[in-house]
PDB file of C-alpha atoms and ligand atoms in Angstrom:
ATOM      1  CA  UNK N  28      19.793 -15.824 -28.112  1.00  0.00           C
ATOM      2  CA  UNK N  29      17.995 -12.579 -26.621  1.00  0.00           C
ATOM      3  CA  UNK N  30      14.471 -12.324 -27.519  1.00  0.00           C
ATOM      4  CA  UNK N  31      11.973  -9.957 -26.042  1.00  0.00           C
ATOM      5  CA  UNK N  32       8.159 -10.271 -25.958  1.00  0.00           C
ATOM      6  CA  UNK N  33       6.404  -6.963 -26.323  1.00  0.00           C
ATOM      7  CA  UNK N  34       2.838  -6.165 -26.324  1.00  0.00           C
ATOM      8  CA  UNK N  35       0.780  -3.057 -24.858  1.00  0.00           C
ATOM      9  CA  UNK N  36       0.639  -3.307 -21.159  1.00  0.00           C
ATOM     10  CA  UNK N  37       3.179  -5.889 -20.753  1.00  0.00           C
ATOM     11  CA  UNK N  38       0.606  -7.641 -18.341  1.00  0.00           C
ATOM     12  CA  UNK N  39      -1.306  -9.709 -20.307  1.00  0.00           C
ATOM     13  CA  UNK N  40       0.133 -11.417 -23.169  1.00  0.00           C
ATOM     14  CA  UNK N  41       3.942 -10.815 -23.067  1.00  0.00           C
ATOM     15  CA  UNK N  42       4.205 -12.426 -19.694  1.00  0.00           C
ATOM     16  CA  UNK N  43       2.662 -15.226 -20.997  1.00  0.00           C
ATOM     17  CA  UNK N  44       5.493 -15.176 -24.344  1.00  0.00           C
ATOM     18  CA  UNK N  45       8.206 -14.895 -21.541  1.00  0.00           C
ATOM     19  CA  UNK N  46       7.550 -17.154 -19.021  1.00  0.00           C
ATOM     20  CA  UNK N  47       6.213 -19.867 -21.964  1.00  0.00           C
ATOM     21  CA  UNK N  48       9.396 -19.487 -24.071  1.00  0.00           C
ATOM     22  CA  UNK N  49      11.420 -19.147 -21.091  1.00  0.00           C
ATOM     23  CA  UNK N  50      10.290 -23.001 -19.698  1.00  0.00           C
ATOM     24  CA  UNK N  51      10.470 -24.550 -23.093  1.00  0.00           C
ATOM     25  CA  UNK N  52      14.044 -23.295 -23.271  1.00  0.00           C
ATOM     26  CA  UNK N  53      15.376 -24.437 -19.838  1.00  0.00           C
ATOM     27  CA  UNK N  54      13.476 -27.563 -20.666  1.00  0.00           C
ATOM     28  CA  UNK N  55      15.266 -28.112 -23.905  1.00  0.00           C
ATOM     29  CA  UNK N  56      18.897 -26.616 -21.481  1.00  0.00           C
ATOM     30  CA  UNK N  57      19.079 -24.008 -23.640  1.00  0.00           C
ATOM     31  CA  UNK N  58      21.004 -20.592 -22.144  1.00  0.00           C
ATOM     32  CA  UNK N  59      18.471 -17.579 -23.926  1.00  0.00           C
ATOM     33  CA  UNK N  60      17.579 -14.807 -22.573  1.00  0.00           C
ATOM     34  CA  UNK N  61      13.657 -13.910 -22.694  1.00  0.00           C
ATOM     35  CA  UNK N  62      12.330 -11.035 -21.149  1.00  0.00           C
ATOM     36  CA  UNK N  63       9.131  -8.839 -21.974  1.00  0.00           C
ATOM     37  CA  UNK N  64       8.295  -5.091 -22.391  1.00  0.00           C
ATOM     38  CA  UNK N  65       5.295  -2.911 -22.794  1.00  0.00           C
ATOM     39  CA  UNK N  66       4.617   0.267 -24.877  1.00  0.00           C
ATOM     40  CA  UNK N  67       2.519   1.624 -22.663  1.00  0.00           C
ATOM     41  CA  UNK N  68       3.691   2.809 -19.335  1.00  0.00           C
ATOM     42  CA  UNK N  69      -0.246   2.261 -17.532  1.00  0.00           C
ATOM     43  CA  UNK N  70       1.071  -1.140 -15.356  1.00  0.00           C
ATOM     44  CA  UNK N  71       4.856  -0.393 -14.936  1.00  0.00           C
ATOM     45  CA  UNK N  72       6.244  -2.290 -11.756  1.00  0.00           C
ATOM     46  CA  UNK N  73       2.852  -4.251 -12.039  1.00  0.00           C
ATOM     47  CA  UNK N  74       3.099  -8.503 -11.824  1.00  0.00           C
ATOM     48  CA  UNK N  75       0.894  -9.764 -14.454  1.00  0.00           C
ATOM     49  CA  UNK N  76      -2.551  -9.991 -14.798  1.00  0.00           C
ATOM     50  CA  UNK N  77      -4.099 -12.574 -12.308  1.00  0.00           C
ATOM     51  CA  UNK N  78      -6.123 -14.091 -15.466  1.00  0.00           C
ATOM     52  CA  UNK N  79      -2.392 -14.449 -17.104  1.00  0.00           C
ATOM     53  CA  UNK N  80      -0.805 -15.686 -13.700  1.00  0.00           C
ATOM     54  CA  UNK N  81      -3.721 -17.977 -13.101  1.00  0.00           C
ATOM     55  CA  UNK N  82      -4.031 -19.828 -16.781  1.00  0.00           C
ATOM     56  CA  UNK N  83       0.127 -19.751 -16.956  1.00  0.00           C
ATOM     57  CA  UNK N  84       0.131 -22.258 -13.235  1.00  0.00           C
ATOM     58  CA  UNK N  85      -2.530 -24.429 -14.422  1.00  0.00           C
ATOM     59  CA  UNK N  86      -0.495 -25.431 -17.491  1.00  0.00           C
ATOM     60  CA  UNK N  87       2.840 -25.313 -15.024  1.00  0.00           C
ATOM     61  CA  UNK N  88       4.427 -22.241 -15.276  1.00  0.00           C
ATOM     62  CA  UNK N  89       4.842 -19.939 -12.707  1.00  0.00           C
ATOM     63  CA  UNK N  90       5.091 -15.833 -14.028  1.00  0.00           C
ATOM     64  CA  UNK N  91       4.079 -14.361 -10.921  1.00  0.00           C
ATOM     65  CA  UNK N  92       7.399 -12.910 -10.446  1.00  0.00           C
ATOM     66  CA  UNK N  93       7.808 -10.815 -13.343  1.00  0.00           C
ATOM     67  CA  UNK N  94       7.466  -7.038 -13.521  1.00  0.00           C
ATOM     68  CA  UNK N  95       5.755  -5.094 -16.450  1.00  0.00           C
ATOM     69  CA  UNK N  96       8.222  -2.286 -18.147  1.00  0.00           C
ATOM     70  CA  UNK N  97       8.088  -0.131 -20.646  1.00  0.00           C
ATOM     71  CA  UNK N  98       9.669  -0.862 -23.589  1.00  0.00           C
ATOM     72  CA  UNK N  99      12.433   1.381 -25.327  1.00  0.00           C
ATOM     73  CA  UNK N 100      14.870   2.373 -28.142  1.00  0.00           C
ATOM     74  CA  UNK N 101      17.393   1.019 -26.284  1.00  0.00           C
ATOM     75  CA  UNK N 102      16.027  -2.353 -26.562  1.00  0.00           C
ATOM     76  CA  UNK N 103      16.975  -2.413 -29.787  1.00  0.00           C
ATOM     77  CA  UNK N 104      20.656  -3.301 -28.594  1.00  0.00           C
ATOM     78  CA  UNK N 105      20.163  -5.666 -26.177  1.00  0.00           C
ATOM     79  CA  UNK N 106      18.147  -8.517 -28.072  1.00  0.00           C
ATOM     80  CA  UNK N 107      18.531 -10.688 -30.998  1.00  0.00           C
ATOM     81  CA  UNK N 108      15.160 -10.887 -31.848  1.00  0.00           C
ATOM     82  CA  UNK N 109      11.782  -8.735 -30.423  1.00  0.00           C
ATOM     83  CA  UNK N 110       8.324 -10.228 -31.264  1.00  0.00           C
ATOM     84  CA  UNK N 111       4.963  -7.774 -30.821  1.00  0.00           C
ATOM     85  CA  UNK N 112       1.886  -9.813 -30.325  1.00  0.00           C
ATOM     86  CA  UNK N 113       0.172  -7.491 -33.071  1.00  0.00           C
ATOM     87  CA  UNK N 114       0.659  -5.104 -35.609  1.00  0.00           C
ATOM     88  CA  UNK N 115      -1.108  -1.895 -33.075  1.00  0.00           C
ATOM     89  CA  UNK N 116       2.446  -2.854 -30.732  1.00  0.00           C
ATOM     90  CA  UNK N 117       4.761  -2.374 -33.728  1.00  0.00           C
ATOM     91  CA  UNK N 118       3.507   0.757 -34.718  1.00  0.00           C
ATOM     92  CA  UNK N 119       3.895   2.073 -31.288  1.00  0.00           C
ATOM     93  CA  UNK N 120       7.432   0.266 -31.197  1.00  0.00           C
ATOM     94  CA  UNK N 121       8.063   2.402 -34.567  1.00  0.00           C
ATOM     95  CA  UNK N 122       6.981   5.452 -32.513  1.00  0.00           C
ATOM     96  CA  UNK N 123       8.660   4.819 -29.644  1.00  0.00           C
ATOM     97  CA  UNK N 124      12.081   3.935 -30.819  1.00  0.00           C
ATOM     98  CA  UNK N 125      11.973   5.898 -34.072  1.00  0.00           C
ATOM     99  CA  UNK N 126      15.691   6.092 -35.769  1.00  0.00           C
ATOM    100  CA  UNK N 127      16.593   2.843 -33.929  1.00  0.00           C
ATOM    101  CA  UNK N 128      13.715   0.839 -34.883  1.00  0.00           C
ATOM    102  CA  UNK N 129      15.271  -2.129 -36.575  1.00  0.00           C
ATOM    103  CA  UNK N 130      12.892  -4.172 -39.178  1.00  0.00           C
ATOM    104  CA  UNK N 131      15.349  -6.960 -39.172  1.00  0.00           C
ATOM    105  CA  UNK N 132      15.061  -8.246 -35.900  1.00  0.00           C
ATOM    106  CA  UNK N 133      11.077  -7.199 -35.362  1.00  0.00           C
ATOM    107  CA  UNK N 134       8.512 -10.207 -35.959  1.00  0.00           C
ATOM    108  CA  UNK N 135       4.814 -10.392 -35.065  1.00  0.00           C
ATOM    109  CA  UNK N 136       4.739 -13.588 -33.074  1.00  0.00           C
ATOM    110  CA  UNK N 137       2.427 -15.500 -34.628  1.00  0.00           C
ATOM    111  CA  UNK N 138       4.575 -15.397 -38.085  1.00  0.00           C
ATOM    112  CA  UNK N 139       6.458 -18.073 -36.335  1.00  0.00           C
ATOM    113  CA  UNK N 140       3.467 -20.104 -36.510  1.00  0.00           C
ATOM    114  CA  UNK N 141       2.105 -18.836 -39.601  1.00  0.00           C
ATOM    115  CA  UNK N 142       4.556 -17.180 -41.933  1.00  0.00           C
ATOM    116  CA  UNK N 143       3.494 -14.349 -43.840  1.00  0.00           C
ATOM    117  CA  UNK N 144      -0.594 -14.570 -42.551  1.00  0.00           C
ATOM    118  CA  UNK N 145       0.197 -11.519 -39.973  1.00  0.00           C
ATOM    119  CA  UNK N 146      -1.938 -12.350 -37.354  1.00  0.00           C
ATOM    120  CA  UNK N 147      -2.327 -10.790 -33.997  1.00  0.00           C
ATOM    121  CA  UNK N 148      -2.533 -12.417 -30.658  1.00  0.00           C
ATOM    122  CA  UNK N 149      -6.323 -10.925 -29.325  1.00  0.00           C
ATOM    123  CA  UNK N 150      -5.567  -8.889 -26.793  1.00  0.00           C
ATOM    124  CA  UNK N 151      -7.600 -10.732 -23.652  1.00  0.00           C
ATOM    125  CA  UNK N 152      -7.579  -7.808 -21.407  1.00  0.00           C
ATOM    126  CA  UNK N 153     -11.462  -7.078 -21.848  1.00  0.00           C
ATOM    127  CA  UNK N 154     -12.346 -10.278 -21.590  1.00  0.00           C
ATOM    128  CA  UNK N 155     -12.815 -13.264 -19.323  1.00  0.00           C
ATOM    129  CA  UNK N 156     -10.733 -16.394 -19.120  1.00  0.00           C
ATOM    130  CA  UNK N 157     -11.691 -18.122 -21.872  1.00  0.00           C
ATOM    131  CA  UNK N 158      -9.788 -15.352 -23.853  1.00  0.00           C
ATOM    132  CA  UNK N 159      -6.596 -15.875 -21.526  1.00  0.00           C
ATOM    133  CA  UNK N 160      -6.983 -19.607 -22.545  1.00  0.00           C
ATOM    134  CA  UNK N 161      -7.114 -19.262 -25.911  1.00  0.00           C
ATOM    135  CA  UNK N 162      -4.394 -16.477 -25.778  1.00  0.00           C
ATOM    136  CA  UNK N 163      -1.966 -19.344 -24.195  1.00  0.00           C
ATOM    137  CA  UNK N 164      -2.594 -21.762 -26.803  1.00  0.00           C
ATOM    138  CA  UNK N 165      -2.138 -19.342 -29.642  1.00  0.00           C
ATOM    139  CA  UNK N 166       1.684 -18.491 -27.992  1.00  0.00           C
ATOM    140  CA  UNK N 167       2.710 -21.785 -26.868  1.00  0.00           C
ATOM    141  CA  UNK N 168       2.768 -23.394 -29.936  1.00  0.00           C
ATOM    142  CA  UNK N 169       4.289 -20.496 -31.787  1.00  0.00           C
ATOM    143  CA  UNK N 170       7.030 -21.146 -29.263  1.00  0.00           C
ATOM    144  CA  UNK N 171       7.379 -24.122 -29.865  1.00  0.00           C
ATOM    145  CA  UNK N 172       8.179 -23.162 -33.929  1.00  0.00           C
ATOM    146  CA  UNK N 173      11.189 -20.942 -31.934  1.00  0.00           C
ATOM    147  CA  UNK N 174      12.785 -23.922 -30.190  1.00  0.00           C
ATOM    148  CA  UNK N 175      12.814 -25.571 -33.002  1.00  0.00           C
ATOM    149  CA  UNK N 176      13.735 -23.027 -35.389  1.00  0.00           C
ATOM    150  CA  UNK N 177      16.498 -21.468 -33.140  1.00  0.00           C
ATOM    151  CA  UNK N 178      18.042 -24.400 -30.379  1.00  0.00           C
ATOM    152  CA  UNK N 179      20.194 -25.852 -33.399  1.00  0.00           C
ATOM    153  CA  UNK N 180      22.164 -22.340 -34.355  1.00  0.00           C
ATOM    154  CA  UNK N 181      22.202 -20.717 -30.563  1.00  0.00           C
ATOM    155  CA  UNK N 182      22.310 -23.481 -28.072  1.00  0.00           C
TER     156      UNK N 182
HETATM  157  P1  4NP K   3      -1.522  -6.597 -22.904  1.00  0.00           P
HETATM  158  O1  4NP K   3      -3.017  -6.145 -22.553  1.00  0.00           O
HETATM  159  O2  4NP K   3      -1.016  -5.640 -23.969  1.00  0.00           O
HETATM  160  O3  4NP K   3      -1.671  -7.984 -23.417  1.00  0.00           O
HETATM  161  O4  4NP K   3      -0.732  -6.518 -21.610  1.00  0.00           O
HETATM  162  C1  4NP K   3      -3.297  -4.837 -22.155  1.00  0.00           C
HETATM  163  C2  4NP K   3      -3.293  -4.519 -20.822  1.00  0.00           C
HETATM  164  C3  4NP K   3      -3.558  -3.233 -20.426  1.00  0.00           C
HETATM  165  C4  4NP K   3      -3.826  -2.257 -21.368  1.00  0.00           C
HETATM  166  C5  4NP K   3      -3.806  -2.572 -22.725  1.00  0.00           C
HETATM  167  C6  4NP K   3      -3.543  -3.856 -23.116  1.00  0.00           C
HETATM  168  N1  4NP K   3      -4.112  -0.928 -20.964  1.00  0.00           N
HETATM  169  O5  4NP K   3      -4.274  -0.057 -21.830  1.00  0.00           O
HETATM  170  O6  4NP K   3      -4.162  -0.663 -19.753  1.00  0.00           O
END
């Protein structure tokens, strides 16, 4: 498996899919690939957010290595599956990768959790912590509906 997390700045709440998804799947052994992207190219080469890095380590995960990036047609290739934290990030995916854009693999996250309802993940970066907080909640369990969904067919 080769899923990618997108959402705007890739600062804020992608980092938080990737490094959440990423420790339930070595924690389950299972070999995926999860990486994140943003559409927007404002933070590029930026670690995440300090609100993201600091709400991540007090639940035990450490994201203060990754790097933002933009995301691209390309990525279209490379992954499996690519889940946008809200429906503003799939339109700009749609702009972005145009002919390539493949429906098939493209999810909002929180379908996982709640099929069909198409809710967005709040985007936290106006706000304070509590936001981040509630952010990390709102992704962890939806990746907890990919473990299980996906660790019988890809282990
Ligand atoms: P994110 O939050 O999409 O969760 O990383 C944002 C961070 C920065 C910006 C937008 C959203 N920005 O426009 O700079």
């Amino acid at each position: 498996m080769k899923i990618l997390m997108v959402c705007l700045g890739n600062i804020c709440r992608s980092p938080l899919a990737e490094g959440i998804l990423q420790y339930k799947a070595e924690q389950e052994g299972l070999l995926w690939t999860i990486e994140s992207a943003g559409t927007n190219g404002y933070h590029v080469g930026e670690a995440p957010h300090r609100l993201s890095q600091k709400v991540a380590l007090l639940n035990g995960i450490d994201i203060s290595h990754q790097r933002a990036r933009r995301f691209t047609a390309a990525d279209f290739k490379q992954y499996d599956k690519i889940y946008a934290m809200a429906e503003d990030v799939i339109d700009e995916m749609q702009r972005i990768a145009r002919k390539d854009f493949d429906a098939s693999k493209v999810d909002l996250l929180m379908n996982e959790l709640h099929p069909g309802k198409n809710m967005d993940v709040p985007d936290p970066w106006y706000g304070t912590e509590p936001g981040y907080h509630e952010v990390f909640a709102m992704i962890d369990q939806a990746c907890d509906t990919i473990i299980n969904k996906y660790r019988v067919l890809n282990p």
